[in-house]
Short mmCIF file of C-alpha atoms and ligand atoms in Angstrom, two decimals:
data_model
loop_
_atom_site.label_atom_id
_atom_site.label_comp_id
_atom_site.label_asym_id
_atom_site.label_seq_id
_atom_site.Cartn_x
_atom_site.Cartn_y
_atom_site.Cartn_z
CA UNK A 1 21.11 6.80 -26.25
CA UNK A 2 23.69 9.18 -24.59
CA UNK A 3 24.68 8.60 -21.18
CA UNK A 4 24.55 12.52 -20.72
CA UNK A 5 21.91 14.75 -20.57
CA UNK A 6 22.30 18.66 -21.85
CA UNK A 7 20.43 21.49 -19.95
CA UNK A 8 20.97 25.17 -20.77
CA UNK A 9 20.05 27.72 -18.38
CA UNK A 10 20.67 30.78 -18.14
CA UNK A 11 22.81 30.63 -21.15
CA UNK A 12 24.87 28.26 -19.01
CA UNK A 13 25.52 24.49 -20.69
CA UNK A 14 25.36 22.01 -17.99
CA UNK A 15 25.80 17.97 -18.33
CA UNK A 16 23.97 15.43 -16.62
CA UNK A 17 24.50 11.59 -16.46
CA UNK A 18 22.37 9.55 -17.04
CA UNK A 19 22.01 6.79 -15.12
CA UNK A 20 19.94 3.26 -16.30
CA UNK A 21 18.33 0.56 -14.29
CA UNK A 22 18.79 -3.10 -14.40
CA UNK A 23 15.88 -2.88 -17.07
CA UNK A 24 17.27 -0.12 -19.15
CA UNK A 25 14.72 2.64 -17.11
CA UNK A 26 16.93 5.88 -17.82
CA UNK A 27 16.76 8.64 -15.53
CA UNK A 28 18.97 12.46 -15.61
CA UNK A 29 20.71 12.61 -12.45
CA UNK A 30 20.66 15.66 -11.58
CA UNK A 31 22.35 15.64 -8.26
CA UNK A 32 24.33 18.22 -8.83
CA UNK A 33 21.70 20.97 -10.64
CA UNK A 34 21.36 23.00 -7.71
CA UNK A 35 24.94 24.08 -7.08
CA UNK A 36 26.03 24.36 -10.94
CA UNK A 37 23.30 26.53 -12.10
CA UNK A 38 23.43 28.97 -9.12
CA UNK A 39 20.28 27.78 -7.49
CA UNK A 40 17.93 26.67 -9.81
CA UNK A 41 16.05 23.54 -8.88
CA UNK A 42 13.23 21.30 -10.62
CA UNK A 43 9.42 21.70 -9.96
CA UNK A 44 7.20 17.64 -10.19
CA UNK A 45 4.44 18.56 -8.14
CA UNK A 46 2.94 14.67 -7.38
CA UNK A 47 6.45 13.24 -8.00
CA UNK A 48 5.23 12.66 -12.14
CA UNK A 49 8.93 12.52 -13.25
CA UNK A 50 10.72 11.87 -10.16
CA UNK A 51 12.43 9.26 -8.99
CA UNK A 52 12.91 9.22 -5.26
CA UNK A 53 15.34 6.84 -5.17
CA UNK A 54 17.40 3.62 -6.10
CA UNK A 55 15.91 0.40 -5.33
CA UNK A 56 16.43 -3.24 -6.06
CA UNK A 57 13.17 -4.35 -4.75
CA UNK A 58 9.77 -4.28 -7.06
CA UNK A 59 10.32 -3.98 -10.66
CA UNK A 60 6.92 -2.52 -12.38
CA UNK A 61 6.62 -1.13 -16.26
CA UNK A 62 3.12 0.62 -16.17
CA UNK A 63 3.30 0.44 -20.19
CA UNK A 64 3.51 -3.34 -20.81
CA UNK A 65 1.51 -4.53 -17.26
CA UNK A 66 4.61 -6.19 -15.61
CA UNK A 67 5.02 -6.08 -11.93
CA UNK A 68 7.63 -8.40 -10.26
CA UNK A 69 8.92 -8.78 -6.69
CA UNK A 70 13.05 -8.85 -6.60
CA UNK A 71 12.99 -10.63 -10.71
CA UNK A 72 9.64 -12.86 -9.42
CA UNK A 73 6.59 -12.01 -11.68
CA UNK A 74 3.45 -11.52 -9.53
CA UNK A 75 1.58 -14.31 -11.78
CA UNK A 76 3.97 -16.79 -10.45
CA UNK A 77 4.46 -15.71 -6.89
CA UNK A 78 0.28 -15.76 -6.61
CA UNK A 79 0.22 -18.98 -7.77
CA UNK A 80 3.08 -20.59 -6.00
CA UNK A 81 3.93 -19.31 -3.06
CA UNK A 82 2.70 -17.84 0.00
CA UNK A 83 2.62 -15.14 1.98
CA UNK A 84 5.41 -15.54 4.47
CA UNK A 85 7.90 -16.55 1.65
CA UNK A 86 7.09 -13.37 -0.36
CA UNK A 87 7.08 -11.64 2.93
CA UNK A 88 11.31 -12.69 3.49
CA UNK A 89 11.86 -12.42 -0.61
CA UNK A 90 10.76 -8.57 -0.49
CA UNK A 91 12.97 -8.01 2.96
CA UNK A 92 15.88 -9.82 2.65
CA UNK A 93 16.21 -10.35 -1.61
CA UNK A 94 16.30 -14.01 -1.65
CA UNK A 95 13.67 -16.60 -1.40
CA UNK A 96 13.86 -18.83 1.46
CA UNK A 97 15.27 -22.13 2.59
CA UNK A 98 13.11 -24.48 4.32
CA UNK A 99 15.31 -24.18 7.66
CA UNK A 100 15.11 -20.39 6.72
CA UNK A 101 11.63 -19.59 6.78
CA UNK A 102 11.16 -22.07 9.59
CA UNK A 103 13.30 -19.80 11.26
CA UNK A 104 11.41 -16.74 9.72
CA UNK A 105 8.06 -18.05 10.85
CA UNK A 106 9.16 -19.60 14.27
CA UNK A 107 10.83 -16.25 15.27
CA UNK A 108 7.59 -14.13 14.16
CA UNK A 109 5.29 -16.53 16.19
CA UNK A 110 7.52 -15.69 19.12
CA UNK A 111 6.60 -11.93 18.75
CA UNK A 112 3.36 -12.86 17.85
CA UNK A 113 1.93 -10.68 21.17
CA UNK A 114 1.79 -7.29 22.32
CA UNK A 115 1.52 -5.46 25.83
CA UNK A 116 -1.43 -6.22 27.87
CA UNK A 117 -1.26 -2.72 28.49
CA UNK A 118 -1.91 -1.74 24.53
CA UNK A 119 -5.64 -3.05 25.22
CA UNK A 120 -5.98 -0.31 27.39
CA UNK A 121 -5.36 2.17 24.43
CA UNK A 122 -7.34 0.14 22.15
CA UNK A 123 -10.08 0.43 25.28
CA UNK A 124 -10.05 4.34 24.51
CA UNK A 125 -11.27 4.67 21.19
CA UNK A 126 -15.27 4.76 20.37
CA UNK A 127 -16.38 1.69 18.21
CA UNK A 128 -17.28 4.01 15.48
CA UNK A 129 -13.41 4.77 15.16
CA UNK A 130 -12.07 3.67 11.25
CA UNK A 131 -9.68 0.61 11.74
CA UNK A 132 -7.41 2.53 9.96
CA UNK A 133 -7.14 5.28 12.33
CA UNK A 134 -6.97 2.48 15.02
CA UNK A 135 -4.15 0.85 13.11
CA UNK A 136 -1.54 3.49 12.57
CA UNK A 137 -2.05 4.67 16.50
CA UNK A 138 -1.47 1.11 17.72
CA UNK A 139 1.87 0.57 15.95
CA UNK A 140 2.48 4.38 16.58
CA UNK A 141 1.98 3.30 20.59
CA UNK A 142 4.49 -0.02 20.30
CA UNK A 143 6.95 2.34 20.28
CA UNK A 144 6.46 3.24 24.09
CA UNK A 145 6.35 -0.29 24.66
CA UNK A 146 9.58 -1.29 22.74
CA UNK A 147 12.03 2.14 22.81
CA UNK A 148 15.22 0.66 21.86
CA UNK A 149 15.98 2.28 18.54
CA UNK A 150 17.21 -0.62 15.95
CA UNK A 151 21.06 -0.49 15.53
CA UNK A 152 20.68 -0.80 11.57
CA UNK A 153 24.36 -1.83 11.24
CA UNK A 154 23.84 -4.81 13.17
CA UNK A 155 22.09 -7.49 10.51
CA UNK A 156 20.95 -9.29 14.11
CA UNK A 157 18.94 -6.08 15.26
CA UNK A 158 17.08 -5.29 11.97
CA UNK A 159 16.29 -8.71 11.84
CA UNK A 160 15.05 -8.90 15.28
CA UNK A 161 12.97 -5.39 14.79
CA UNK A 162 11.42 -7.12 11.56
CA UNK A 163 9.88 -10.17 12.82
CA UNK A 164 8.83 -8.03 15.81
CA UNK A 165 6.66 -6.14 14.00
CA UNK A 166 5.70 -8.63 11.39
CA UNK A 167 4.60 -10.48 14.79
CA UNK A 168 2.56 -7.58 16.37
CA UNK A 169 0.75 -6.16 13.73
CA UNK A 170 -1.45 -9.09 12.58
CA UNK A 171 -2.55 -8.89 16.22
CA UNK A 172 -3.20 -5.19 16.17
CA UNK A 173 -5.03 -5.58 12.75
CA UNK A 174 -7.27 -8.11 14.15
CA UNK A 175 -7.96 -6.51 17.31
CA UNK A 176 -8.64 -2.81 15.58
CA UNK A 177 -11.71 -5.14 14.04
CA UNK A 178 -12.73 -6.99 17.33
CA UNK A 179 -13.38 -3.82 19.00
CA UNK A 180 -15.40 -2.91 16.48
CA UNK A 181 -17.53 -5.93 16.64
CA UNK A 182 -17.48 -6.07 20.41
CA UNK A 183 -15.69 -9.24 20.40
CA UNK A 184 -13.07 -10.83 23.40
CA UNK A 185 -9.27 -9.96 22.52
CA UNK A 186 -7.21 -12.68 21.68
CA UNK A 187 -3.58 -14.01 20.42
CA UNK A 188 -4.39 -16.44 18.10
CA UNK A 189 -2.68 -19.65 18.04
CA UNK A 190 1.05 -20.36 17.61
CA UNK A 191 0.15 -23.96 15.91
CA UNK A 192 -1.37 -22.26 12.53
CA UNK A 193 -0.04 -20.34 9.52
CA UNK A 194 0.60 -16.35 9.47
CA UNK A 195 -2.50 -16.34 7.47
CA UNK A 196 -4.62 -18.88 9.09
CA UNK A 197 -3.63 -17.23 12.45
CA UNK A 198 -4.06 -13.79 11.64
CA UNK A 199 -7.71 -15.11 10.24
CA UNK A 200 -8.67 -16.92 13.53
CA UNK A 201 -8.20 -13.48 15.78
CA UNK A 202 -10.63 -11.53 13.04
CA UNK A 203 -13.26 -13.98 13.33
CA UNK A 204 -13.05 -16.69 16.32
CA UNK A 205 -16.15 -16.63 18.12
CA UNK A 206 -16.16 -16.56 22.41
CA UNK A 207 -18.81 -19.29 22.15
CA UNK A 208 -17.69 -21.29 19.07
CA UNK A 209 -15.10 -23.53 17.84
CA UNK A 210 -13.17 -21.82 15.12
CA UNK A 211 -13.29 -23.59 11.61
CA UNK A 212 -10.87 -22.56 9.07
CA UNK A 213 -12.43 -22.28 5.93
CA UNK A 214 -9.46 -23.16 3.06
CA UNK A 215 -10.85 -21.50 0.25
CA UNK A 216 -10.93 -18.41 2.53
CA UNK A 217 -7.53 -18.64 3.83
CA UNK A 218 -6.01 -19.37 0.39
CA UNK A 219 -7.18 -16.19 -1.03
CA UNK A 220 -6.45 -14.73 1.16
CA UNK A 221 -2.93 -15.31 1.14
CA UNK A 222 -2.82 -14.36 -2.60
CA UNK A 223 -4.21 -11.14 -2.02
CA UNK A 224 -1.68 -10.13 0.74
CA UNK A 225 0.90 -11.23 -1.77
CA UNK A 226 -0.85 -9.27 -4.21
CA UNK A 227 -0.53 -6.38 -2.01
CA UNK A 228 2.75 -6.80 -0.92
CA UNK A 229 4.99 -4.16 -2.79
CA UNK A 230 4.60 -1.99 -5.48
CA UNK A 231 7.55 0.03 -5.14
CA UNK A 232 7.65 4.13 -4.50
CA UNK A 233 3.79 4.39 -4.00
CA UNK A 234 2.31 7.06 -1.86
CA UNK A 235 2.69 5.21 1.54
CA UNK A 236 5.72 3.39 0.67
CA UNK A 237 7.74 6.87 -0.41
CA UNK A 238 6.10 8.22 3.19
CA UNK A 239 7.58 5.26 4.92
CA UNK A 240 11.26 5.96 3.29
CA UNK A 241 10.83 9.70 4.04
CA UNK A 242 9.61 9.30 7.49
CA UNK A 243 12.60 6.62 7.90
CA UNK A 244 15.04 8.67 6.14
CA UNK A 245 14.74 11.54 9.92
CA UNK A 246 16.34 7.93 11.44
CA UNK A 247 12.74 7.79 12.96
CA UNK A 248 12.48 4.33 13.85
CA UNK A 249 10.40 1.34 12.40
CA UNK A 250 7.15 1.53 13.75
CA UNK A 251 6.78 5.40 13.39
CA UNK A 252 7.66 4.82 10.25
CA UNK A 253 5.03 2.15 9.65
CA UNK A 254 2.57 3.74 11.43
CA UNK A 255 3.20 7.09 8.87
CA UNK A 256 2.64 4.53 6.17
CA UNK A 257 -0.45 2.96 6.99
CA UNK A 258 -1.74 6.82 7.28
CA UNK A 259 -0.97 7.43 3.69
CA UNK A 260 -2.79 4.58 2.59
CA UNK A 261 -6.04 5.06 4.07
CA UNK A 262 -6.26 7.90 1.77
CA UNK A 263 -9.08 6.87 -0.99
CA UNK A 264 -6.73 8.05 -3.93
CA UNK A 265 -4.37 5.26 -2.45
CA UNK A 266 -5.37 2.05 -0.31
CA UNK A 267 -8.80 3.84 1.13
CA UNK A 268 -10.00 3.08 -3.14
CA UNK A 269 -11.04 -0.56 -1.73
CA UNK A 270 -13.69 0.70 0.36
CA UNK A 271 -14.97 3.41 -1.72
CA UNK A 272 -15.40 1.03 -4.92
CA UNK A 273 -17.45 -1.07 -2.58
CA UNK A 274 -19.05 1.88 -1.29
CA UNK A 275 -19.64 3.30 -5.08
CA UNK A 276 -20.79 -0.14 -6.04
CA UNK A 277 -23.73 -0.16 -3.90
CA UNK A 278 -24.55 3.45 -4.23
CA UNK A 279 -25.02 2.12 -8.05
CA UNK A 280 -26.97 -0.32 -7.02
CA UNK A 281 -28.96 1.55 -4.43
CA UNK A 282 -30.08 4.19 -7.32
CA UNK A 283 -31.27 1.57 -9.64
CA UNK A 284 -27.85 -0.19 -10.89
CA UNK A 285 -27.45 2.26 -13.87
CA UNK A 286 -24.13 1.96 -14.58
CA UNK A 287 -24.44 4.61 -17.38
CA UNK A 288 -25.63 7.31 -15.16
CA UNK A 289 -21.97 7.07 -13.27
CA UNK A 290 -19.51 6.67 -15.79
CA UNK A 291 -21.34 10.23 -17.19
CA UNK A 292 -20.50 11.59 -13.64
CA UNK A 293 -17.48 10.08 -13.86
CA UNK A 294 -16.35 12.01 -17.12
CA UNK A 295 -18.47 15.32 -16.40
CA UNK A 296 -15.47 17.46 -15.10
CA UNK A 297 -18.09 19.43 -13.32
CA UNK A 298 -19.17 16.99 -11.06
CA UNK A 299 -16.18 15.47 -8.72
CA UNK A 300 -17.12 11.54 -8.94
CA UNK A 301 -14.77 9.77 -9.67
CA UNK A 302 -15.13 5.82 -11.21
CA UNK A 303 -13.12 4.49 -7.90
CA UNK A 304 -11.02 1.48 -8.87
CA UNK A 305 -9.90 3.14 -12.56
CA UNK A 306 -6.79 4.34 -12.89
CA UNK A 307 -3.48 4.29 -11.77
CA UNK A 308 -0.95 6.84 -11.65
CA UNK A 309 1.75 3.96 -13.17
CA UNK A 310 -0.16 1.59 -15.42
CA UNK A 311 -1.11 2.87 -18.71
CA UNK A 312 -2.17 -0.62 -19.80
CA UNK A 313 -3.88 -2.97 -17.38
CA UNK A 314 -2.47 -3.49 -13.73
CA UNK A 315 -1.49 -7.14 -13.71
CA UNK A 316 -2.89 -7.67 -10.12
CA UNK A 317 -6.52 -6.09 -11.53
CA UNK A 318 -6.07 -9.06 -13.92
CA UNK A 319 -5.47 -12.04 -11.21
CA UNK A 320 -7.77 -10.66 -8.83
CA UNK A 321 -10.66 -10.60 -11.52
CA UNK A 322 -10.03 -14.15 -12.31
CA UNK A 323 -9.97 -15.20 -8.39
CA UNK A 324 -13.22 -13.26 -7.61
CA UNK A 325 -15.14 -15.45 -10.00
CA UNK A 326 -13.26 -18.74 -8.36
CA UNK A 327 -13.80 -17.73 -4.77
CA UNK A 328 -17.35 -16.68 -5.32
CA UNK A 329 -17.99 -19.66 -7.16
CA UNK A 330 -16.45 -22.03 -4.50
CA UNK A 331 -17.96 -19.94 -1.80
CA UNK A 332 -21.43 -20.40 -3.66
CA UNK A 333 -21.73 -16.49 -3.21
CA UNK A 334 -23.97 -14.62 -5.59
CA UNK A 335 -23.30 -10.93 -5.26
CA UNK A 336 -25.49 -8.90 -7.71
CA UNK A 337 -22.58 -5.54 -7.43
CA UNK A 338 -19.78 -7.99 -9.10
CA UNK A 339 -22.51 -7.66 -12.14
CA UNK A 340 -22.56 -3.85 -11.99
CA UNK A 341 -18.43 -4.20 -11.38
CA UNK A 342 -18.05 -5.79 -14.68
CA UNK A 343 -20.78 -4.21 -16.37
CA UNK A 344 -18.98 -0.83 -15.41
CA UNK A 345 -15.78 -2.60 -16.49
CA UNK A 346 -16.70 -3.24 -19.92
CA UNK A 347 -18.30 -0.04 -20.45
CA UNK A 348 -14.63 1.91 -19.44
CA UNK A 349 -12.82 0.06 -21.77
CA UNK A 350 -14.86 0.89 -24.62
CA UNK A 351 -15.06 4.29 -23.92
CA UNK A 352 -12.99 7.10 -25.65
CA UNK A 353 -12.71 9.13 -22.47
CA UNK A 354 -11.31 6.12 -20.23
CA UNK A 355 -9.30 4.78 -23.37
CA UNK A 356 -7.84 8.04 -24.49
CA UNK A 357 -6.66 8.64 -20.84
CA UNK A 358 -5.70 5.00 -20.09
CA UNK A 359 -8.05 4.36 -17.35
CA UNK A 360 -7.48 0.53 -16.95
CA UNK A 361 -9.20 -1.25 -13.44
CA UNK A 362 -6.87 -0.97 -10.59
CA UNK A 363 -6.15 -3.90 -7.96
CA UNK A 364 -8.92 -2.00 -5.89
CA UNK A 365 -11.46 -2.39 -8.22
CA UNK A 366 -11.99 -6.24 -7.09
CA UNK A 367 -10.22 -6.83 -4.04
CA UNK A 368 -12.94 -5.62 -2.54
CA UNK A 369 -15.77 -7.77 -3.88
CA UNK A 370 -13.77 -10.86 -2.85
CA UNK A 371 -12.96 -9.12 0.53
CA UNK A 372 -16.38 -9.04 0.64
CA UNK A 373 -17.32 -12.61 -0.31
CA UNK A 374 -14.45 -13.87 2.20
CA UNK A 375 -16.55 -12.29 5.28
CA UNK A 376 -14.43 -9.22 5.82
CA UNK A 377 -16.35 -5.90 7.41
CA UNK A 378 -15.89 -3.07 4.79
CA UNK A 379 -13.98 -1.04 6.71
CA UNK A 380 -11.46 -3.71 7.67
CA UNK A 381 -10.38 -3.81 3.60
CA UNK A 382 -7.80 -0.99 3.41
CA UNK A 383 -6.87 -2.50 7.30
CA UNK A 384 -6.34 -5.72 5.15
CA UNK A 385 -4.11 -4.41 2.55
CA UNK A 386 -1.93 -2.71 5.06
CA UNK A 387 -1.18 -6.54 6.49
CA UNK A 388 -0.51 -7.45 3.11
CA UNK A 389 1.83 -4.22 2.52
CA UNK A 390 4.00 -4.70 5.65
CA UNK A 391 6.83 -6.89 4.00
CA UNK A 392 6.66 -3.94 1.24
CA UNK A 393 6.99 -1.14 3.63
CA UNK A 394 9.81 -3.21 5.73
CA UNK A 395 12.23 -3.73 2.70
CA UNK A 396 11.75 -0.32 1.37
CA UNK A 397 12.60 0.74 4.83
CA UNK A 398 15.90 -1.40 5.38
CA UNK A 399 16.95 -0.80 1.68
CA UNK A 400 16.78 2.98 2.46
CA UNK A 401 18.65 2.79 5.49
CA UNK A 402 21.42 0.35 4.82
CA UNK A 403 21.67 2.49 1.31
CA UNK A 404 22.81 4.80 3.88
CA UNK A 405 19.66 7.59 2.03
CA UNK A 406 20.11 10.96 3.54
CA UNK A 407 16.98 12.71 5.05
CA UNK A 408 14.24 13.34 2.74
CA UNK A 409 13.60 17.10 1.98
CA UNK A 410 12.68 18.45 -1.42
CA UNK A 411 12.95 22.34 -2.02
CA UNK A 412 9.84 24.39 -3.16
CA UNK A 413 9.31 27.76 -5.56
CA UNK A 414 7.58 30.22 -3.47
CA UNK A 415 5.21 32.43 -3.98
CA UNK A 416 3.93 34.05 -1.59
CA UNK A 417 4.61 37.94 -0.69
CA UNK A 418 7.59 39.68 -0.64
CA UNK A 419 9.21 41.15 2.42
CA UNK A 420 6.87 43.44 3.94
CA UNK A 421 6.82 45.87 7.05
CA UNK A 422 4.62 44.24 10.55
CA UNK A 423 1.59 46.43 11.14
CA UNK A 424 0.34 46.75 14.86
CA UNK A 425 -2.83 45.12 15.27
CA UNK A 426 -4.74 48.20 15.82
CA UNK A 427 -3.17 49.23 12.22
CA UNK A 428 -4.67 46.60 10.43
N1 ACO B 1 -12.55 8.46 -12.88
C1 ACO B 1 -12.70 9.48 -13.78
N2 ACO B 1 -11.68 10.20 -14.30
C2 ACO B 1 -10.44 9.89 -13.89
C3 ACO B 1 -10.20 8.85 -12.95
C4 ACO B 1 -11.31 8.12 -12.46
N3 ACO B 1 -11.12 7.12 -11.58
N4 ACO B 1 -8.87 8.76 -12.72
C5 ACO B 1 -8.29 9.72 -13.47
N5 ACO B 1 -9.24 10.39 -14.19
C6 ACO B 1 -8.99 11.45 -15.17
C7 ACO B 1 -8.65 12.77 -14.49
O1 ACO B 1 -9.82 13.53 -14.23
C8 ACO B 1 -7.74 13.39 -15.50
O2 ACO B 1 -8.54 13.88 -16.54
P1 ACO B 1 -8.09 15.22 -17.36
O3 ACO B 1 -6.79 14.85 -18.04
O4 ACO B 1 -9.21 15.46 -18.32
O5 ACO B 1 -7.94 16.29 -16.34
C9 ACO B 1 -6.95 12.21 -16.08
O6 ACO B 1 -7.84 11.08 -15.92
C10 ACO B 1 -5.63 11.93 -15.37
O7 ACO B 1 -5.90 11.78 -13.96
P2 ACO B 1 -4.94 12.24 -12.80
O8 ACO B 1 -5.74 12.42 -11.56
O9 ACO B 1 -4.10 13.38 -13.27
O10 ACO B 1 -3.99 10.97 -12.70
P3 ACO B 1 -3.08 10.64 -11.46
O11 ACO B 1 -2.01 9.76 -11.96
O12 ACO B 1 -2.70 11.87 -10.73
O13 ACO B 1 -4.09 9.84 -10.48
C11 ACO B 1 -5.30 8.11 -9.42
C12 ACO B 1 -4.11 8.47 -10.36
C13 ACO B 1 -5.21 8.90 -8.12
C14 ACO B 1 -5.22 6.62 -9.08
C15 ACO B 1 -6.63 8.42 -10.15
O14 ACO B 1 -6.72 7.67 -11.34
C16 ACO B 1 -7.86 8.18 -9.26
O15 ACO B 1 -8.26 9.06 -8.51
N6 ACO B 1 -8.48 6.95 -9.34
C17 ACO B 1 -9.58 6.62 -8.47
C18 ACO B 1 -9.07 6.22 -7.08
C19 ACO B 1 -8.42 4.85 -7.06
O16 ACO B 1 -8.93 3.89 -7.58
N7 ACO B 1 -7.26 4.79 -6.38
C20 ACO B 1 -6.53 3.54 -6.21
C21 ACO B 1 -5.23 3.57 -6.95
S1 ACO B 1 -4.42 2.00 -6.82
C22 ACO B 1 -3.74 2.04 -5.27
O17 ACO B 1 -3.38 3.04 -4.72
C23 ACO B 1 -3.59 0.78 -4.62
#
């Protein structure tokens, strides 16, 4: 393949490189387009054909099913290691040493508090308010309580800023679901694991001595790992572009977590759930919806199907579908909408309108039946996957600032009308 690429416009010949990843993606740069063609630019409404960036994070081929965190595939990280470690491999490029995630984990328990005064925020918001909503005004408010602005030349101060907010936000998460049930705010305990931690504040009883549940915690973990990156998604590119103004880490975050609640992103978790026992509700006929889903009239959609990168399966769909049936089995949980889930599933992939338009199960379409099996509220999934996409959103952040990015600001075509004379308002 040429490393140039040929445009004509306006009878002008113009030459591109073309530039190719570390696995032989190619992409036009086109850099320069704008100032040798006299002002023409390119038009990608949703980003199809873009890329945003450079990035030596998450590697993912939507063709072939392969997603892999800095060269790790996501089969092995699941199964071997845990949250935390991915958590420092997606920030800082390396796995850990012992002494370093020690370190990683000792200096994150040391953050692992926020502002007495934050409770007084949370104390604001009706218990009818989304976690989400909750979540991204929390981390937006740590900013008042922590103004110094991260020098991002100093390794010491990004580091510092990083395991603050990978120690505050578990807390916030937790709490954005206590005040929802009504229950005491607390800080966990420094003696137990990120995960084990994070799970006492959701669920530690006033009156009760907390029991951690292994099973639970385990998958847990794998799911936040699962969640972790998945390179220039819609939150992630809004945490780079937010970042990219030298807005600082937690507004940045805090734009993120925004993005995700969306239900075409990270809010899908909730409304399969919700879709699953709508299904259910109306009799469980499965048929009935995926007609819906493919009458272009009617503006269901089959949540959990479809991804705007995999064209073959998504390779966390795959593990998650496999750990549902362990965890519900271990949990002895019989839930009647994994049945319609699967039923729904198999239907999909025989059909020509899913097939022909690659339609595969996304990692939403089960996270949220073992979500559900684990004891989490609904509403507190798409809260859970934002814990799990912190790291994500952190190393996308650093990359994009030590890669020096400048501000994010795409040009448009417009089309709206052409200069025209103001008419007084008694004119008009
Ligand atoms: N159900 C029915 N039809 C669908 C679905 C679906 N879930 N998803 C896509 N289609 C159809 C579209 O109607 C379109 O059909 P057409 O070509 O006849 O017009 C075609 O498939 C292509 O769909 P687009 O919306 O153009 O694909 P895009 O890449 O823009 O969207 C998205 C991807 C947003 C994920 C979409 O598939 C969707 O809405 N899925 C349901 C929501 C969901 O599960 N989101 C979670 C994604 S994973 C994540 O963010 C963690």
């Amino acid at each position: 393949m040429a490393d140039i690429a040929i445009l004509e416009v306006n009878g002008k010949r113009l030459e591109f490189p073309v530039i190719k990843g570390a696995e032989n993606e190619l992409a036009i740069d086109i850099k320069t387009l704008r100032a040798a063609s006299g002002g023409v630019v390119t038009i990608d409404p949703g980003y199809k054909n873009t890329g945003s960036c450079t990035s030596a994070i998450t590697f993912l081929n939507g063709e072939e099913g392969i997603l892999r965190y800095r060269g790790y595939s996501i089969e092995e990280l699941a199964d071997k290691a845990d949250f935390l470690e991915v958590a420092y491999l997606l920030i800082f490029g390396e796995l850990p040493t012992a002494a370093q995630l020690a370190k990683f984990d000792a200096d994150i328990k040391a953050e692992a508090h926020v502002d007495e005064d934050v409770k007084k925020i949370l104390d604001g918001f009706p218990k009818t308010a989304h976690p989400m909503g909750v979540l991204s005004s929390l981390t937006s408010a740590l900013i008042a309580f922590n103004p110094d602005s991260v020098n991002v030349n100093s390794e010491e101060d990004m580091y510092n800023a990083i395991v603050k907010i990978m120690g505050k936000f578990p807390v916030l998460t937790a709490w954005a679901h206590r005040k929802k049930m009504g229950l005491p705010l607390d800080y966990g305990d420094d003696s137990l694991g990120y995960v084990e931690n994070f799970m006492k504040m959701m669920f530690n009883k006033p009156n009760k001595e907390y029991k951690a549940n292994s099973v639970i915690n385990n998958s847990i973990d794998k799911l936040l790992i699962l969640h972790a990156d998945h390179e220039q998604n819609c939150s992630t590119s809004t945490v780079r572009i937010v970042g990219s103004s030298h807005a600082g880490l937690y507004a940045s975050i805090s734009a993120g977590i925004s993005a995700l609640w969306g239900p075409l992103h990270g809010g899908a978790n909730q409304a399969v759930i919700e879709m699953l026992e709508d299904i259910k509700a109306d009799g469980g006929d499965t048929k009935k919806y995926m007609a819906k889903a493919k009458d272009k009239q009617d503006p269901f959609r089959l949540m959990g199907f479809g991804h705007r990168v995999y064209k073959n399966f998504d390779p966390r769909a795959k593990i998650i579908k496999v750990a549902a049936d362990d965890v519900l089995g271990a949990l002895g949980v019989e839930d009647p909408i994994l049945e319609i889930a699967k039923g729904l599933e198999q239907e999909a992939l025989s059909d020509s309108y899913f097939v022909d338009r690659k339609l595969y199960p996304n990692v939403d379409f089960y996270s949220g039946i073992i979500y559900r099996a684990l004891g989490i509220p609904t509403e507190m999934f798409t809260p859970m996957f934002a814990l799990g996409r912190l790291p994500g959103w952190i190393a996308q952040w650093r990359e994009m600032r030590l890669q020096k990015e400048p501000i994010g600001r795409p040009r448009q075509i417009y089309t709206g009308e052409n200069l025209r004379s103001f008419k007084d308002v008694s004119k008009r």
